[in-house]
Short mmCIF file of C-alpha atoms in Angstrom, two decimals:
data_model
loop_
_atom_site.label_atom_id
_atom_site.label_comp_id
_atom_site.label_asym_id
_atom_site.label_seq_id
_atom_site.Cartn_x
_atom_site.Cartn_y
_atom_site.Cartn_z
CA MET A 1 0.00 0.00 0.00
CA SER A 2 1.25 3.47 -0.82
CA THR A 3 1.92 5.56 2.24
CA ASN A 4 0.57 8.62 0.42
CA HIS A 5 -2.91 7.59 1.55
CA ALA A 6 -1.88 6.16 4.88
CA LEU A 7 -3.45 8.87 7.00
CA ILE A 8 -6.45 9.74 4.82
CA TYR A 9 -8.50 6.82 6.06
CA ALA A 10 -9.48 6.03 9.62
CA VAL A 11 -8.09 2.87 11.16
CA ARG A 12 -10.00 -0.38 10.73
CA GLY A 13 -10.87 -2.03 14.03
CA PRO A 14 -10.36 -5.65 12.94
CA VAL A 15 -6.95 -4.86 11.43
CA VAL A 16 -5.79 -3.10 14.59
CA LEU A 17 -7.14 -5.83 16.86
CA ARG A 18 -5.64 -8.66 14.80
CA HIS A 19 -2.11 -7.25 14.84
CA LEU A 20 -2.44 -6.01 18.41
CA GLY A 21 -3.41 -9.57 19.25
CA GLN A 22 -0.20 -10.86 17.68
CA LEU A 23 1.87 -8.47 19.81
CA SER A 24 -0.23 -9.33 22.87
CA VAL A 25 0.77 -12.97 22.47
CA LEU A 26 4.41 -11.82 22.54
CA ILE A 27 3.69 -9.76 25.66
CA ALA A 28 2.20 -12.84 27.31
CA LEU A 29 5.25 -14.90 26.35
CA ALA A 30 7.48 -12.18 27.84
CA GLY A 31 5.60 -12.71 31.11
CA LEU A 32 6.60 -16.37 31.36
CA PRO A 33 10.16 -15.87 32.70
CA PRO A 34 8.91 -13.62 35.57
CA LEU A 35 6.15 -16.15 36.26
CA PHE A 36 8.71 -18.94 36.48
CA LEU A 37 10.89 -16.78 38.75
CA SER A 38 7.95 -16.08 41.09
CA ILE A 39 7.16 -19.78 41.33
CA VAL A 40 10.78 -20.69 42.06
CA SER A 41 10.96 -17.90 44.67
CA GLY A 42 7.81 -19.15 46.34
CA SER A 43 5.99 -15.82 45.81
CA TRP A 44 2.63 -17.47 45.23
CA ASP A 45 0.54 -14.29 45.42
CA VAL A 46 2.72 -12.68 42.74
CA ALA A 47 2.73 -15.89 40.71
CA LEU A 48 -1.06 -16.03 40.79
CA LEU A 49 -1.37 -12.47 39.45
CA ARG A 50 1.25 -13.14 36.80
CA GLY A 51 -0.52 -16.33 35.76
CA VAL A 52 -3.83 -14.49 35.39
CA VAL A 53 -2.16 -11.74 33.34
CA VAL A 54 -0.33 -14.18 31.07
CA LEU A 55 -3.48 -16.21 30.44
CA GLY A 56 -5.66 -13.13 30.04
CA VAL A 57 -3.39 -11.18 27.70
CA GLY A 58 -2.30 -14.27 25.79
CA GLY A 59 -5.82 -15.64 25.46
CA ALA A 60 -7.31 -12.33 24.33
CA GLY A 61 -4.41 -11.80 21.96
CA TYR A 62 -4.82 -15.24 20.42
CA GLY A 63 -8.53 -14.63 20.00
CA PHE A 64 -7.86 -11.38 18.13
CA THR A 65 -5.40 -13.12 15.80
CA ARG A 66 -8.26 -15.26 14.51
CA LEU A 67 -9.96 -12.21 13.03
CA ARG A 68 -10.03 -12.32 9.24
CA THR A 69 -8.56 -9.24 7.63
CA GLY A 70 -6.56 -8.33 4.54
CA LYS A 71 -2.78 -8.30 4.53
CA ASP A 72 -2.43 -4.55 3.98
CA VAL A 73 -1.68 -2.34 6.98
CA GLN A 74 -2.04 1.44 6.88
CA LEU A 75 0.67 3.55 8.42
CA ASN A 76 -1.70 4.98 11.04
CA GLU A 77 -2.88 1.46 11.89
CA ALA A 78 0.70 0.36 12.40
CA MET A 79 1.37 3.32 14.70
CA VAL A 80 -1.80 2.62 16.67
CA VAL A 81 -0.86 -1.05 17.09
CA VAL A 82 2.65 -0.29 18.37
CA SER A 83 1.39 2.44 20.71
CA LEU A 84 -1.38 0.28 22.16
CA ALA A 85 1.07 -2.62 22.52
CA PHE A 86 3.24 -0.51 24.80
CA VAL A 87 0.17 0.42 26.83
CA VAL A 88 -0.88 -3.23 27.09
CA ALA A 89 2.67 -4.25 28.04
CA SER A 90 2.77 -1.55 30.73
CA ILE A 91 -0.55 -2.59 32.25
CA ALA A 92 0.42 -6.27 32.08
CA ALA A 93 3.62 -5.50 34.00
CA ALA A 94 1.90 -3.15 36.47
CA ILE A 95 -0.73 -5.59 37.75
CA PRO A 96 1.78 -8.04 39.34
CA PHE A 97 3.79 -5.10 40.74
CA THR A 98 0.88 -4.33 43.07
CA ALA A 99 1.63 -7.60 44.89
CA TYR A 100 4.95 -6.12 46.02
CA GLY A 101 3.17 -3.46 48.07
CA LEU A 102 3.00 -0.72 45.44
CA THR A 103 -0.15 1.34 44.95
CA PRO A 104 -1.81 0.97 41.53
CA ILE A 105 -0.48 4.34 40.31
CA ASP A 106 3.03 3.58 41.58
CA ALA A 107 2.93 0.11 40.02
CA LEU A 108 1.86 1.63 36.70
CA PHE A 109 4.65 4.21 36.93
CA GLU A 110 7.31 1.53 37.53
CA ALA A 111 5.91 -0.59 34.71
CA VAL A 112 5.82 2.26 32.19
CA SER A 113 9.32 3.29 33.24
CA GLY A 114 10.49 -0.26 32.69
CA VAL A 115 8.76 -1.02 29.39
CA THR A 116 9.83 2.32 27.90
CA THR A 117 13.41 1.74 29.19
CA THR A 118 13.38 5.00 31.11
CA GLY A 119 14.51 4.01 34.59
CA LEU A 120 12.80 6.66 36.71
CA SER A 121 11.61 5.06 39.93
CA ILE A 122 9.31 6.00 42.78
CA VAL A 123 10.09 2.97 44.93
CA PRO A 124 10.81 4.56 48.34
CA SER A 125 13.66 2.22 49.23
CA MET A 126 15.12 -0.65 47.23
CA ASP A 127 16.58 -2.09 50.41
CA GLY A 128 13.18 -3.57 51.23
CA MET A 129 12.50 -4.92 47.73
CA SER A 130 13.20 -8.55 46.89
CA GLU A 131 15.74 -9.67 44.30
CA GLU A 132 12.80 -11.15 42.41
CA PHE A 133 11.20 -7.72 42.04
CA LEU A 134 14.48 -6.11 40.94
CA LEU A 135 15.16 -8.82 38.34
CA VAL A 136 11.62 -8.66 36.95
CA ARG A 137 11.77 -4.88 36.77
CA GLY A 138 15.06 -5.16 34.88
CA TRP A 139 13.53 -7.77 32.58
CA THR A 140 10.81 -5.31 31.57
CA GLN A 141 13.54 -2.95 30.39
CA TRP A 142 15.31 -5.68 28.44
CA TYR A 143 12.29 -6.79 26.43
CA GLY A 144 10.98 -3.23 26.28
CA GLY A 145 14.26 -2.10 24.74
CA LEU A 146 14.79 -3.77 21.42
CA GLY A 147 13.78 -7.34 22.19
CA PHE A 148 10.06 -6.56 22.04
CA MET A 149 10.26 -4.12 19.14
CA THR A 150 12.48 -6.40 17.06
CA LEU A 151 10.06 -9.29 17.40
CA SER A 152 7.24 -7.04 16.22
CA VAL A 153 9.05 -6.51 12.91
CA PHE A 154 8.51 -10.12 11.93
CA LEU A 155 4.74 -9.59 12.12
CA PHE A 156 4.61 -6.82 9.53
CA ALA A 157 6.39 -7.93 6.39
CA SER A 158 4.85 -5.01 4.48
CA GLY A 159 7.36 -2.73 6.17
CA ALA A 160 4.71 -0.36 7.48
CA LEU A 161 5.55 -1.14 11.08
CA VAL A 162 9.34 -0.94 10.85
CA PRO A 163 10.17 1.14 13.93
CA LYS A 164 12.54 4.06 13.67
CA GLN A 165 14.83 2.17 16.03
CA LEU A 166 15.63 -0.30 13.22
CA GLU A 167 16.84 2.27 10.68
CA PRO A 168 19.08 2.80 8.84
CA GLY A 169 20.91 -0.25 7.55
CA GLN A 170 22.62 -1.71 4.53
CA ILE A 171 19.47 -3.55 3.43
CA ASP A 172 18.59 -4.15 -0.21
CA PRO A 173 15.95 -1.47 -1.01
CA ARG A 174 14.56 -3.65 -3.82
CA ASP A 175 13.42 -6.24 -1.26
CA PRO A 176 11.22 -4.45 1.30
CA VAL A 177 9.92 -7.70 2.79
CA GLY A 178 13.32 -9.31 3.13
CA GLY A 179 14.79 -5.98 4.23
CA THR A 180 12.27 -5.59 7.04
CA ARG A 181 12.84 -9.10 8.32
CA GLU A 182 16.59 -8.75 7.92
CA ARG A 183 16.57 -5.60 10.07
CA GLY A 184 14.71 -7.47 12.76
CA ARG A 185 16.95 -10.53 12.57
CA ILE A 186 20.17 -8.49 12.76
CA ALA A 187 18.94 -6.35 15.64
CA LEU A 188 17.78 -9.36 17.64
CA VAL A 189 21.03 -11.28 17.08
CA VAL A 190 23.14 -8.30 18.11
CA TYR A 191 20.91 -7.65 21.12
CA LEU A 192 21.29 -11.21 22.37
CA ALA A 193 25.03 -11.31 21.65
CA VAL A 194 25.79 -8.06 23.48
CA THR A 195 23.64 -9.23 26.40
CA LEU A 196 25.69 -12.41 26.77
CA VAL A 197 28.97 -10.53 26.39
CA GLY A 198 27.82 -7.98 28.95
CA ILE A 199 26.92 -10.60 31.57
CA THR A 200 30.31 -12.24 31.08
CA GLY A 201 32.13 -8.92 31.32
CA LEU A 202 30.40 -7.91 34.54
CA LEU A 203 31.04 -11.30 36.11
CA VAL A 204 34.74 -10.92 35.30
CA SER A 205 34.69 -7.39 36.75
CA GLY A 206 33.60 -8.79 40.10
CA MET A 207 29.83 -8.40 40.11
CA SER A 208 27.68 -11.18 41.55
CA PRO A 209 25.63 -13.23 39.05
CA PHE A 210 22.48 -11.43 40.22
CA ASP A 211 23.95 -7.95 39.72
CA ALA A 212 25.63 -8.93 36.45
CA ILE A 213 22.38 -10.14 34.90
CA LEU A 214 20.38 -7.19 36.19
CA HIS A 215 22.84 -4.49 35.12
CA THR A 216 23.43 -6.05 31.71
CA THR A 217 19.72 -6.14 30.90
CA THR A 218 19.28 -2.54 32.03
CA SER A 219 22.41 -1.16 30.37
CA ILE A 220 22.12 -2.71 26.90
CA SER A 221 18.53 -1.48 26.85
CA THR A 222 19.79 1.93 28.07
CA GLY A 223 17.25 1.59 30.87
CA GLY A 224 19.23 2.30 34.02
CA PHE A 225 17.41 0.34 36.74
CA SER A 226 19.89 -0.77 39.39
CA SER A 227 19.83 -3.06 42.40
CA GLU A 228 21.44 -0.39 44.59
CA PRO A 229 19.97 2.91 45.88
CA GLY A 230 23.19 4.64 44.83
CA SER A 231 23.15 3.07 41.36
CA LEU A 232 26.75 2.41 40.20
CA ALA A 233 28.26 4.01 43.31
CA ALA A 234 28.10 0.63 45.06
CA PHE A 235 30.39 -1.05 42.52
CA GLY A 236 34.06 -0.90 41.64
CA ILE A 237 35.68 1.05 38.84
CA SER A 238 35.95 -1.94 36.49
CA SER A 239 32.25 -2.74 36.84
CA ARG A 240 31.32 0.89 36.21
CA VAL A 241 33.43 0.97 33.06
CA VAL A 242 31.84 -2.22 31.71
CA VAL A 243 28.34 -0.86 32.38
CA LEU A 244 29.10 2.44 30.62
CA VAL A 245 30.61 0.58 27.64
CA LEU A 246 27.42 -1.48 27.42
CA CYS A 247 25.40 1.75 27.51
CA VAL A 248 27.43 3.12 24.60
CA LEU A 249 26.88 -0.12 22.67
CA GLY A 250 23.16 0.09 23.41
CA ALA A 251 23.06 3.67 22.08
CA THR A 252 24.96 2.70 18.91
CA PRO A 253 23.03 1.63 15.77
CA PHE A 254 22.85 -2.15 15.94
CA ILE A 255 23.41 -2.45 12.19
CA VAL A 256 26.81 -0.80 12.70
CA LEU A 257 27.67 -3.22 15.52
CA HIS A 258 26.66 -6.11 13.28
CA GLN A 259 28.93 -4.91 10.48
CA ALA A 260 31.80 -4.43 12.91
CA ALA A 261 31.32 -7.97 14.23
CA ARG A 262 31.59 -9.25 10.67
CA GLY A 263 34.98 -7.58 10.22
CA SER A 264 34.06 -4.05 9.09
CA TRP A 265 35.71 -2.35 12.05
CA ARG A 266 36.36 0.80 10.05
CA ARG A 267 32.61 1.27 9.92
CA LEU A 268 32.75 2.16 13.62
CA LEU A 269 35.26 4.94 12.94
CA HIS A 270 33.22 6.39 10.11
CA ASP A 271 29.72 6.13 11.56
CA SER A 272 28.57 9.66 12.29
CA GLN A 273 26.22 8.57 15.07
CA LEU A 274 28.82 6.61 17.04
CA VAL A 275 31.49 9.27 16.52
CA GLY A 276 29.00 11.96 17.52
CA LEU A 277 27.92 9.94 20.57
CA VAL A 278 31.50 9.58 21.83
CA LEU A 279 32.48 13.19 21.08
CA LEU A 280 29.35 14.60 22.72
CA GLY A 281 29.93 12.33 25.72
CA LEU A 282 33.51 13.54 26.08
CA LEU A 283 32.42 17.16 25.69
CA ALA A 284 29.74 16.72 28.35
CA THR A 285 32.29 15.05 30.61
CA ALA A 286 34.64 18.02 30.32
CA LEU A 287 31.86 20.54 30.92
CA ILE A 288 30.39 18.71 33.93
CA PHE A 289 33.86 18.30 35.43
CA THR A 290 34.58 21.99 34.91
CA PHE A 291 31.24 23.34 36.14
CA SER A 292 30.53 21.05 39.06
CA LEU A 293 33.19 18.53 39.84
CA GLY A 294 36.36 20.56 39.64
CA PRO A 295 39.09 21.21 42.22
CA ASP A 296 36.65 22.43 44.88
CA THR A 297 34.79 19.11 44.99
CA GLU A 298 35.79 16.50 47.55
CA GLY A 299 37.69 13.42 46.35
CA THR A 300 40.67 12.75 44.13
CA TRP A 301 41.02 14.18 40.64
CA ALA A 302 40.39 10.73 39.15
CA ALA A 303 37.26 10.21 41.25
CA ARG A 304 35.83 13.57 40.19
CA LEU A 305 36.52 12.78 36.55
CA GLY A 306 34.86 9.39 36.98
CA HIS A 307 31.69 11.00 38.34
CA ALA A 308 31.64 13.46 35.45
CA ALA A 309 32.09 10.70 32.85
CA ALA A 310 29.35 8.59 34.42
CA PHE A 311 26.90 11.50 34.35
CA ALA A 312 27.87 12.52 30.83
CA PHE A 313 27.65 9.13 29.14
CA SER A 314 24.60 8.06 31.14
CA ALA A 315 22.81 11.20 29.97
CA GLN A 316 24.07 11.00 26.38
CA THR A 317 23.20 7.32 25.96
CA THR A 318 19.94 7.91 27.89
CA ALA A 319 20.84 5.06 30.25
CA GLY A 320 20.40 6.94 33.51
CA PHE A 321 23.03 5.31 35.72
CA SER A 322 24.93 7.50 38.17
CA THR A 323 27.75 7.32 40.71
CA MET A 324 26.48 10.15 42.91
CA ASP A 325 23.29 12.14 43.45
CA PRO A 326 22.57 14.44 40.45
CA ALA A 327 21.03 16.93 42.90
CA ALA A 328 24.51 17.40 44.41
CA THR A 329 25.85 18.85 41.15
CA SER A 330 25.76 22.52 40.19
CA GLU A 331 22.98 24.05 38.10
CA ALA A 332 25.42 24.45 35.19
CA ALA A 333 26.24 20.73 35.30
CA ARG A 334 22.56 19.81 35.40
CA LEU A 335 21.96 22.05 32.38
CA VAL A 336 24.70 20.18 30.50
CA MET A 337 23.00 16.89 31.39
CA ILE A 338 19.65 18.27 30.19
CA LEU A 339 21.18 19.10 26.80
CA ALA A 340 22.79 15.66 26.58
CA MET A 341 19.49 13.97 27.44
CA LEU A 342 17.73 16.06 24.80
CA VAL A 343 20.05 14.84 22.06
CA GLY A 344 20.29 11.18 23.12
CA GLY A 345 21.89 8.38 21.09
CA GLY A 346 21.68 6.99 17.59
CA ILE A 347 18.79 5.94 15.39
CA GLY A 348 18.82 2.18 15.18
CA SER A 349 19.67 1.78 18.87
CA THR A 350 17.77 1.46 22.14
CA ALA A 351 18.57 5.05 23.16
CA GLY A 352 15.97 7.78 23.46
CA GLY A 353 16.17 11.52 22.84
CA ILE A 354 15.94 13.49 19.61
CA LYS A 355 18.79 11.38 18.18
CA ILE A 356 22.20 12.45 16.91
CA THR A 357 21.42 11.98 13.21
CA ARG A 358 18.43 14.31 13.42
CA LEU A 359 20.52 16.91 15.21
CA LEU A 360 23.19 16.68 12.48
CA ILE A 361 20.58 16.94 9.72
CA ALA A 362 18.99 19.96 11.41
CA GLY A 363 22.43 21.56 11.64
CA ARG A 364 23.07 20.97 7.95
CA VAL A 365 19.68 22.45 7.02
CA LEU A 366 20.34 25.49 9.21
CA GLY A 367 23.81 25.93 7.71
CA HIS A 368 22.38 25.65 4.21
CA THR A 369 19.73 28.26 5.01
CA LEU A 370 22.37 30.71 6.23
CA ARG A 371 24.62 29.96 3.25
CA ARG A 372 21.80 30.67 0.80
CA VAL A 373 21.80 34.30 1.91
CA GLY A 374 25.16 34.87 0.21
CA LEU A 375 24.41 32.95 -3.00
CA ALA A 376 23.08 34.23 -6.28
CA LYS A 377 19.31 34.11 -6.67
CA HIS A 378 19.29 31.22 -9.13
CA ALA A 379 22.26 29.32 -7.73
CA VAL A 380 21.68 25.60 -7.21
CA ASP A 381 22.68 24.45 -3.75
CA HIS A 382 21.17 21.63 -1.73
CA PRO A 383 21.90 20.58 1.85
CA ARG A 384 23.68 17.25 2.04
CA PHE A 385 24.33 14.71 4.76
CA GLU A 386 26.79 11.82 4.50
CA GLY A 387 27.03 12.26 0.73
CA SER A 388 23.28 12.29 0.09
CA ARG A 389 20.96 15.18 -0.60
CA ILE A 390 18.60 16.13 2.21
CA THR A 391 15.22 16.31 0.52
CA PRO A 392 12.73 19.00 1.59
CA GLU A 393 10.46 16.25 2.90
CA ARG A 394 13.22 14.77 5.03
CA ALA A 395 14.23 18.18 6.36
CA GLN A 396 10.62 18.99 7.21
CA GLU A 397 10.16 15.65 8.97
CA VAL A 398 13.27 16.13 11.12
CA LEU A 399 12.54 19.74 12.04
CA CYS A 400 8.89 18.99 12.86
CA LEU A 401 9.87 16.07 15.07
CA ILE A 402 12.38 18.21 16.97
CA LEU A 403 9.76 20.93 17.40
CA LEU A 404 7.16 18.42 18.64
CA TRP A 405 9.70 16.97 21.06
CA LEU A 406 10.41 20.41 22.51
CA LEU A 407 6.70 21.26 22.70
CA VAL A 408 6.01 18.08 24.68
CA VAL A 409 8.81 19.00 27.09
CA VAL A 410 7.48 22.52 27.61
CA ALA A 411 3.86 21.38 27.97
CA SER A 412 4.93 18.80 30.58
CA TRP A 413 7.14 21.29 32.40
CA VAL A 414 4.31 23.73 33.12
CA PRO A 415 2.33 21.46 35.54
CA PHE A 416 5.47 20.96 37.63
CA LEU A 417 6.01 24.72 37.82
CA VAL A 418 2.38 25.24 38.81
CA ALA A 419 2.80 22.61 41.54
CA GLY A 420 5.67 24.65 42.99
CA HIS A 421 8.66 22.56 41.97
CA GLY A 422 11.90 24.32 41.08
CA ALA A 423 12.26 25.37 37.44
CA LEU A 424 15.57 23.66 36.63
CA ASP A 425 14.89 20.47 38.58
CA SER A 426 11.43 20.20 37.00
CA LEU A 427 12.88 20.65 33.52
CA PHE A 428 15.55 18.05 34.34
CA GLU A 429 12.87 15.56 35.38
CA VAL A 430 10.65 16.14 32.34
CA VAL A 431 13.54 15.88 29.88
CA SER A 432 14.75 12.74 31.66
CA ALA A 433 11.30 11.15 31.24
CA THR A 434 10.75 12.23 27.64
CA GLY A 435 14.28 11.21 26.69
CA THR A 436 13.71 7.84 28.44
CA VAL A 437 16.81 8.49 30.57
CA GLY A 438 15.97 7.98 34.23
CA LEU A 439 18.32 10.42 35.95
CA SER A 440 16.54 12.34 38.71
CA THR A 441 17.30 15.25 41.01
CA GLY A 442 14.79 13.97 43.56
CA VAL A 443 11.57 15.45 42.20
CA THR A 444 10.35 12.00 41.14
CA GLY A 445 9.41 9.97 44.19
CA ALA A 446 6.58 8.26 46.02
CA GLU A 447 5.41 11.61 47.40
CA LEU A 448 4.96 13.13 43.94
CA GLY A 449 1.32 13.91 43.13
CA ALA A 450 -0.65 11.35 41.13
CA GLY A 451 -1.31 13.87 38.35
CA LEU A 452 2.38 14.62 37.90
CA LYS A 453 3.19 10.91 37.92
CA LEU A 454 0.76 10.45 35.03
CA VAL A 455 2.37 13.38 33.19
CA LEU A 456 5.74 11.63 33.45
CA CYS A 457 4.14 8.35 32.32
CA LEU A 458 2.86 10.09 29.19
CA ASP A 459 6.28 11.67 28.66
CA MET A 460 7.94 8.25 28.83
CA LEU A 461 5.49 6.83 26.29
CA PHE A 462 5.90 9.88 24.04
CA GLY A 463 9.67 9.47 24.17
CA ARG A 464 9.69 5.73 23.51
CA LEU A 465 7.22 6.04 20.62
CA GLU A 466 8.99 9.12 19.26
CA ILE A 467 5.93 11.35 19.80
CA VAL A 468 4.32 11.10 16.35
CA ALA A 469 2.89 7.62 16.90
CA LEU A 470 1.19 8.59 20.15
CA LEU A 471 -0.14 11.83 18.64
CA ILE A 472 -1.71 9.79 15.83
CA VAL A 473 -3.40 7.56 18.44
CA LEU A 474 -4.83 10.63 20.18
CA ALA A 475 -6.02 12.30 16.95
CA PRO A 476 -9.83 12.01 16.40
CA ARG A 477 -9.30 11.61 12.66
CA THR A 478 -7.48 8.35 13.33
CA TRP A 479 -10.68 6.80 14.63
CA ILE A 480 -13.47 8.77 12.94
CA GLY A 481 -13.84 9.03 9.16
CA ARG A 482 -13.80 6.98 5.95
CA ARG A 483 -12.34 3.51 6.07
CA ARG A 484 -10.74 1.45 3.32
CA TYR A 485 -11.70 -2.06 2.42
CA SER A 486 -8.98 -4.58 3.28
CA SER A 487 -7.09 -5.97 0.32
#
């Protein structure tokens, strides 16, 4: 189906339900490992809830897959399916969380934070939470990262549902079906491989098996949930380095990692997103060290630099780990972290944020606009990126997405200001949620109002779905209007 007409027609209920059912079956399957863990741990009340959720979601999903529809999927239908799947996954994860003593709103918050790989938490104290809870919460980040989204690719061979996280890649453009499946296969293989390598690396660094598994699942997914109240502060230097390296890998396009694994190591040195990620991380490290963790801060020079690097790369990769309280840094350092969280990692990775490629394209478009002022009226000059022309459509798409991202941040910031929270800390929290980062200055907590918790939940979903998809779900025209016949 041509995407030119993708948004003219309203979504068709049976089509949405059928494909949502397919993803719901995957969500139910993702609930089996936590169910097994609850049974082994003897947490029968949790196991009962998980069993009900798995059977309910899986059974309903299977029933929807039996609906007879055509093979074509409109673009708005694909966006609706993915958006609703994240909502279903969040609710499915939240229900068992209530058995750990969390209120329904707090359970939903933790679930959304996990499934969207954000990492913000309102659990008052992790000291009282079981290892089972911490592992399950980390698991939600792992399958919510790329595991869940990669599996969804196999269900939509038309290519309509290929998530932005799976672009770009060296896939044959003449084979959209094979290309879509190949993107999914490559991403899933890399995801599993890096997960295994990460667990091994953290075990070698001295982490316990429990901590190694938990921190690998939450670092490769750039999620940031930790087993310790102080995040990485409880672990040694070698473990911190391994975790941050995993975060960088998670924020790097998986297609690039796949090519490097096959021998194309030079691809790493020439990939603009990876190079930009490292350079921006180093720049943020220098700025944070200078503004907040310089000579006047307690500790050795190396320790101060380590804190700065942890903050910088956690913010840039949108992972959200830390080695000290972000609230203890200066306002200038927090502003640097806000900017890093805004940009985020690379397209084709598990990172959130606006994405480095979009920032580079916007810069090229801006530079071209300024350069046009000094050119002759009829001179031919087009903005280019990585050897290719930036079409007006592509430039408009990137600039609109950046504008929408900033509008969501501002709109979410206002309720926090009205509630009396500090301007910079509120902005930090909102950007952290929308960028799916998880760093917090202390505004997010159990005492936060229910309304503001829901605002952050929406921000996390907006950030994970890259805003446009969720806006399409909320648009009346998506549901009301002419509908096409399935073909």
